[in-house]
XYZ file of C-alpha atoms in Angstrom:
322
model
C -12.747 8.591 -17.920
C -11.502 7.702 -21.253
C -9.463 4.621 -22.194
C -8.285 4.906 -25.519
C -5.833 2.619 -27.666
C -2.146 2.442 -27.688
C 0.062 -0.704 -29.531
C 0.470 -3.850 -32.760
C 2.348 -5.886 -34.892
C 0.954 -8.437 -37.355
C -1.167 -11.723 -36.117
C 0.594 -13.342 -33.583
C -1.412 -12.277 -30.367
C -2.095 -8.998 -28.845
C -2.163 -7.886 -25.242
C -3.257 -4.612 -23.469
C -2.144 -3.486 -20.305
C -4.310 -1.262 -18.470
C -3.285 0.728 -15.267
C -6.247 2.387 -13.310
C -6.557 3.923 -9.696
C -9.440 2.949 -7.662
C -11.465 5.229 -5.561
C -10.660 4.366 -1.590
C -13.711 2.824 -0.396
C -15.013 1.650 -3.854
C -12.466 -1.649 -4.315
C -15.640 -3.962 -3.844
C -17.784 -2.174 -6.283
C -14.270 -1.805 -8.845
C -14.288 -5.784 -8.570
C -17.835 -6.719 -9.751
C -17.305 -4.316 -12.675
C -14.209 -5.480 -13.647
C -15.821 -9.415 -13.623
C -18.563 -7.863 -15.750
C -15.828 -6.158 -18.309
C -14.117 -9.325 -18.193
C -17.108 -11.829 -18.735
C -17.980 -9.028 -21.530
C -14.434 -9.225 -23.018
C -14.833 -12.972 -22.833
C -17.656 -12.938 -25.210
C -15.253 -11.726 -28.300
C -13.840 -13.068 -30.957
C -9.960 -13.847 -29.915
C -9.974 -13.392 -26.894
C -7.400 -15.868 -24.673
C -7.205 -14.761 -21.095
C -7.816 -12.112 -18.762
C -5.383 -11.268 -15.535
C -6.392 -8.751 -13.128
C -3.303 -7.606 -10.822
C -4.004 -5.738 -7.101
C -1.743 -2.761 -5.904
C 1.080 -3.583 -4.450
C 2.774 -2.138 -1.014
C 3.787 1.614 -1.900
C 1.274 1.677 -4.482
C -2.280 2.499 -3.069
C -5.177 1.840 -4.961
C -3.242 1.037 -8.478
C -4.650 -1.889 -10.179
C -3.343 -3.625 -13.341
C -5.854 -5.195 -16.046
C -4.225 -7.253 -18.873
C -6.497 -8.646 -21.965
C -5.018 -11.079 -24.338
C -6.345 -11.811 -27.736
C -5.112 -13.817 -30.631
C -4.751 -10.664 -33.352
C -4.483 -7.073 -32.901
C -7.841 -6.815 -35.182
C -9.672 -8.826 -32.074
C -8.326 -6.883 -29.709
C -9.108 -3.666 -31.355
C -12.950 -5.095 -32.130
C -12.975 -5.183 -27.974
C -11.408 -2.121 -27.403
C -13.840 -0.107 -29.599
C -17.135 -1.744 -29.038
C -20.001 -0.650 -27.988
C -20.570 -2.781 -24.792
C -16.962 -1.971 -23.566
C -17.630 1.825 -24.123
C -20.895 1.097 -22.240
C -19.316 -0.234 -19.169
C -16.766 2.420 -19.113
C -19.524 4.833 -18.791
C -21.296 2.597 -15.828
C -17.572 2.524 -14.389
C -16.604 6.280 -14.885
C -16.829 7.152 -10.637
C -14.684 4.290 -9.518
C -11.428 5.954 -10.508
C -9.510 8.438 -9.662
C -7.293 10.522 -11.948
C -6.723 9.522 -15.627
C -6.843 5.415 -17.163
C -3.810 4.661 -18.857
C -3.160 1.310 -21.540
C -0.814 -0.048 -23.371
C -1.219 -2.495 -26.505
C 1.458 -4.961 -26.922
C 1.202 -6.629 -30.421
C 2.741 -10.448 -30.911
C 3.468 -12.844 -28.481
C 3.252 -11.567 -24.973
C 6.873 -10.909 -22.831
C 6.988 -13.460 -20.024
C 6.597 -12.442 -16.985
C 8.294 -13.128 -13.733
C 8.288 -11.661 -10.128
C 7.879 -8.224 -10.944
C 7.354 -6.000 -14.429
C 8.123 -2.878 -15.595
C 6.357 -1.296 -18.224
C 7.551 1.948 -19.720
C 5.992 3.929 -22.419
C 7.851 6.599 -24.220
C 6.556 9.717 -26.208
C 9.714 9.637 -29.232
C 9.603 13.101 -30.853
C 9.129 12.402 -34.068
C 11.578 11.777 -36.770
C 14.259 10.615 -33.467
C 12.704 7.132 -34.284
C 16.269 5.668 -35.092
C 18.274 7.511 -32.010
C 15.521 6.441 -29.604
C 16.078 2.581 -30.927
C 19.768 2.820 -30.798
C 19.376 4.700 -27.493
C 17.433 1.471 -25.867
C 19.891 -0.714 -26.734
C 22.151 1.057 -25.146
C 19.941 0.888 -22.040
C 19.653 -2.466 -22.164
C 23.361 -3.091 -22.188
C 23.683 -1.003 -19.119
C 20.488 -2.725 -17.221
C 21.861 -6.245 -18.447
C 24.623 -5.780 -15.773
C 22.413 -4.496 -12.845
C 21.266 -6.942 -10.428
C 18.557 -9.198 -10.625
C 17.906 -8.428 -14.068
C 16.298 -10.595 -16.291
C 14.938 -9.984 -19.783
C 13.906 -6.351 -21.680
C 11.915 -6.330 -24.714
C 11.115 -3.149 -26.748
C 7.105 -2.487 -28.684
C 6.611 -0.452 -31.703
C 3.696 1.795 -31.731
C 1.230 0.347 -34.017
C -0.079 2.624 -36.143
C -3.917 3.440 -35.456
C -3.984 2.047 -32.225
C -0.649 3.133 -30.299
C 1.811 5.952 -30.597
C 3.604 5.202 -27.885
C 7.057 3.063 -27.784
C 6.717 0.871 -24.299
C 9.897 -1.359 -22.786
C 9.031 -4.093 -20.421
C 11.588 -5.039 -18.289
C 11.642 -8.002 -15.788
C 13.878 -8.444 -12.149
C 13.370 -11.142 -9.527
C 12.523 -8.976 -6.818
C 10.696 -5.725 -6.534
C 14.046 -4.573 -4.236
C 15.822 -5.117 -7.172
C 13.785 -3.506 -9.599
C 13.816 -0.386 -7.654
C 17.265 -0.179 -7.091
C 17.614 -0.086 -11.165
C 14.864 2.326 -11.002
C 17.051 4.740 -8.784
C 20.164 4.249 -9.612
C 22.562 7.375 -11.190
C 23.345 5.019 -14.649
C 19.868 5.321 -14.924
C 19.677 8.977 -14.191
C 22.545 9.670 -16.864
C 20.948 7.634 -19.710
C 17.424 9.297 -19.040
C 19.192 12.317 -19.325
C 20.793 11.455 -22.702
C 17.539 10.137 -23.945
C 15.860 13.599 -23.452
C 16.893 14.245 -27.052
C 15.118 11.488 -28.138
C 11.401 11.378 -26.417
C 9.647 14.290 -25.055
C 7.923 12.243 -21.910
C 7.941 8.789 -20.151
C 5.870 6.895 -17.727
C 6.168 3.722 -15.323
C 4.315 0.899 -14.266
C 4.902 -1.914 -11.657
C 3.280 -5.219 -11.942
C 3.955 -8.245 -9.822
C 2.098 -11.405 -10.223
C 1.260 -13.955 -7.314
C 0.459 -16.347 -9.444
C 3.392 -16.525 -11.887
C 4.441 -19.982 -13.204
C 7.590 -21.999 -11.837
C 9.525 -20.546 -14.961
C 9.175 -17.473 -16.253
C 12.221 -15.812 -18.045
C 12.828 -13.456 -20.579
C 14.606 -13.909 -23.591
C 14.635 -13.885 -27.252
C 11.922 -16.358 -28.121
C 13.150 -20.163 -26.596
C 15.958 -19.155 -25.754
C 14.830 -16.967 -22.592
C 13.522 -20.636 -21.385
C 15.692 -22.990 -19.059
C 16.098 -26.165 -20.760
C 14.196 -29.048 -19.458
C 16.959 -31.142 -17.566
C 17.685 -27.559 -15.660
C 14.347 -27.170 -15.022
C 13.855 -30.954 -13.514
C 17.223 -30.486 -11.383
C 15.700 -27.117 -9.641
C 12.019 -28.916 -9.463
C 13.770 -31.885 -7.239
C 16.595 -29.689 -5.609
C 13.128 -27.843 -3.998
C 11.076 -31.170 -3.797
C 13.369 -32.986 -2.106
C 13.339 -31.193 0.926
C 9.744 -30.183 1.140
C 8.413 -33.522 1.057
C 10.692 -35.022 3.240
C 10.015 -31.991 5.680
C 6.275 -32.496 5.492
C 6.421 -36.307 5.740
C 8.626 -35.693 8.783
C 5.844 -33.468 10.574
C 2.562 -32.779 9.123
C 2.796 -36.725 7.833
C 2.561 -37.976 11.185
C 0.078 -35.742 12.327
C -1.906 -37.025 9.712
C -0.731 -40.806 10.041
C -1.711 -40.279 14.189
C -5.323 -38.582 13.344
C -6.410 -41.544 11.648
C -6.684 -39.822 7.918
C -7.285 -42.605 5.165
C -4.268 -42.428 2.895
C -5.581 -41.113 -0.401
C -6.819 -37.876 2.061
C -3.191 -38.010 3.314
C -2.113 -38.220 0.206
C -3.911 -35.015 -1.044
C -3.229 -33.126 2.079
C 0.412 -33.723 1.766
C 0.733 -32.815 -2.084
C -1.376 -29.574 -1.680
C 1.282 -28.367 1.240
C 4.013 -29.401 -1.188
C 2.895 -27.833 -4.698
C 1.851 -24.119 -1.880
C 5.536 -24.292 -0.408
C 6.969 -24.809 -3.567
C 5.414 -22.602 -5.831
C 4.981 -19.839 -3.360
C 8.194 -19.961 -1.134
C 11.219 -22.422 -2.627
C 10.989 -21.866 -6.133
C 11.067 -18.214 -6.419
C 14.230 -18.734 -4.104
C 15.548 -21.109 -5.903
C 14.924 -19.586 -9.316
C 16.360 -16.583 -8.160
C 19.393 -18.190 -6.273
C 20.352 -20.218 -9.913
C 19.077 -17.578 -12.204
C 22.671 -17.207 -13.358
C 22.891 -20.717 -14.565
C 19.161 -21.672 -15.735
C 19.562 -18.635 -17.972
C 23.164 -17.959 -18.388
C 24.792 -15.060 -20.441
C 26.223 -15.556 -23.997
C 29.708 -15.840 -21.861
C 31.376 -18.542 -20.361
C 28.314 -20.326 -20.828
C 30.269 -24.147 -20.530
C 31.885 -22.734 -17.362
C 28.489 -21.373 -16.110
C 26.758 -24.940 -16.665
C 29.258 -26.712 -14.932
C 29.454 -24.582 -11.746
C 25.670 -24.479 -11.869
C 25.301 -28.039 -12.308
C 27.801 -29.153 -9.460
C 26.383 -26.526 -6.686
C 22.921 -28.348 -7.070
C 24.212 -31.510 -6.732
C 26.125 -30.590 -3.669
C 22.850 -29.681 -2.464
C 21.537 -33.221 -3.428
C 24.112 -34.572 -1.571
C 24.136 -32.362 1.473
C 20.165 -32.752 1.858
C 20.698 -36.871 1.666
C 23.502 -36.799 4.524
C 21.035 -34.283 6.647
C 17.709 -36.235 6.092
C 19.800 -39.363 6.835
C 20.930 -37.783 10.111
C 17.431 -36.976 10.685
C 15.566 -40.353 9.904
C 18.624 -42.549 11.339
């Protein structure tokens, strides 16, 4: 097995995105390697983080790596070291089928509920057609549903020929349906001309943040008010829910109340990062990240359907604790 380089751009950060399939039978052994590559990669200069992402239903076996490191020169002192090509060696039986990676240079896309990665091969001197040719993807994907941010890598040169797109949709359904669908199928077609040879990759994190939306640098981030509004539109409920029932469990077992206390708030951050906030991002993804029209209009809708839920959740729990 061979993993070689792929992507950069100055000294803003660098990520690489590596897609491997493990042997069946060999996951356990594939997981103390990787914390061994990873405590390794730890060890270098620049490096930030390291996120490790299992297969997901439909895909057996097919595990995603990322590495993050503060400059593409860090990140290529890592990728070509000695210890790295050393535990590549060691690691060579656990997979199955080629290693593929991806390097993208400057700050890293956000990510949400599930990622697309593409890399293209762009026959050369079609450079210019290819980039005009992804924005005119892009305007077709922006209208598909559950869509939610596209950003386009250079190859950088020494490292990464490749061009790779990473796309973002709230759901997996969704990104599949985009995946399959015939405007898809006509613009591939057209982009033929352009690159001689594509390939996809799925990622979806379980442990994504509250937030997490694409855009053009802040402005792909729900401002802070929105963000506070969604935060108690799901609070609300959850805690009044869990004060309601697992509170008086708690209350009748005879639990001191800082225990209580913890209990209660580790129940309410689970169901709310794992269960009401993906809903509810998804749900008001139109207005915590609305298009560059009819924004006002957008805001105001938005911004009067939560309340109504404020209000609707008050005259219920009031119903409820009367």
């Amino acid at each position: 097995m061979e993993w070689g380089p792929n992507q950069e751009f100055g000294s803003r950060g660098a990520t690489v995105l590596i897609s491997l399939t493990v042997r069946e039978g060999r996951e356990d052994d594939y997981q103390r390697w990787q914390q061994r590559v990873d405590q390794a990669a730890s060890g270098f200069t620049g490096f930030e983080a390291a996120e490790q992402y299992p297969p997901t239903s439909g895909e057996q076996n097919a595990w995603s790596v990322v590495f993050r490191f503060s400059t593409i020169d860090q990140l290529r002192a890592w990728l070509n070291s000695t210890e790295r090509q050393e535990l590549l060696a060691e690691g060579e039986g656990l997979f199955e089928g080629p290693t593929t990676q991806e390097v993208l240079a400057g700050e890293p896309p956000t990510r949400d509920v599930v990622t697309a990665v593409v890399s293209h091969d762009v026959r050369p001197g079609r450079e210019r057609e290819f980039r005009h040719w992804q924005n005119k993807v892009r305007k077709v994907q922006e209208k598909s549903p559950g869509f939610m941010g596209l950003e386009l890598f250079e190859p950088v040169p020494g490292v990464q020929e490749k061009w790779v797109a990473v796309f973002r949709y709230d759901s997996r359904e969704h990104l599949e349906e985009w995946l399959d669908s015939e405007a898809r199928a006509k613009l591939l077609e057209e982009g033929r001309d352009y690159f001689a040879a594509y390939d996809v990759r799925k990622i979806r994190s379980a442990f994504g943040s509250w937030f997490r939306f694409d855009g053009e640098g802040e402005e792909g981030i729900p401002p802070n008010w929105k963000q506070a509004m969604t935060v108690l539109l799901a609070l609300y409920p959850t805690v009044m829910v869990l004060n309601l029932t697992v509170g008086h469990q708690l209350d009748a077992a005879g639990l001191p109340g800082y225990l209580s206390l913890f209990i209660g708030n580790m129940l309410s951050v689970s169901v709310l990062t794992w269960l009401l906030m993906p809903l509810v991002n998804r749900l008001f993804a139109f207005w915590l990240v609305p298009g560059p029209v009819r924004v006002v209009v957008t805001n105001l809708a938005g911004t009067a359907a939560i309340v109504a839920c404020y209000l609707l959740f008050l005259v219920i729990f009031a119903w409820v604790t009367a």
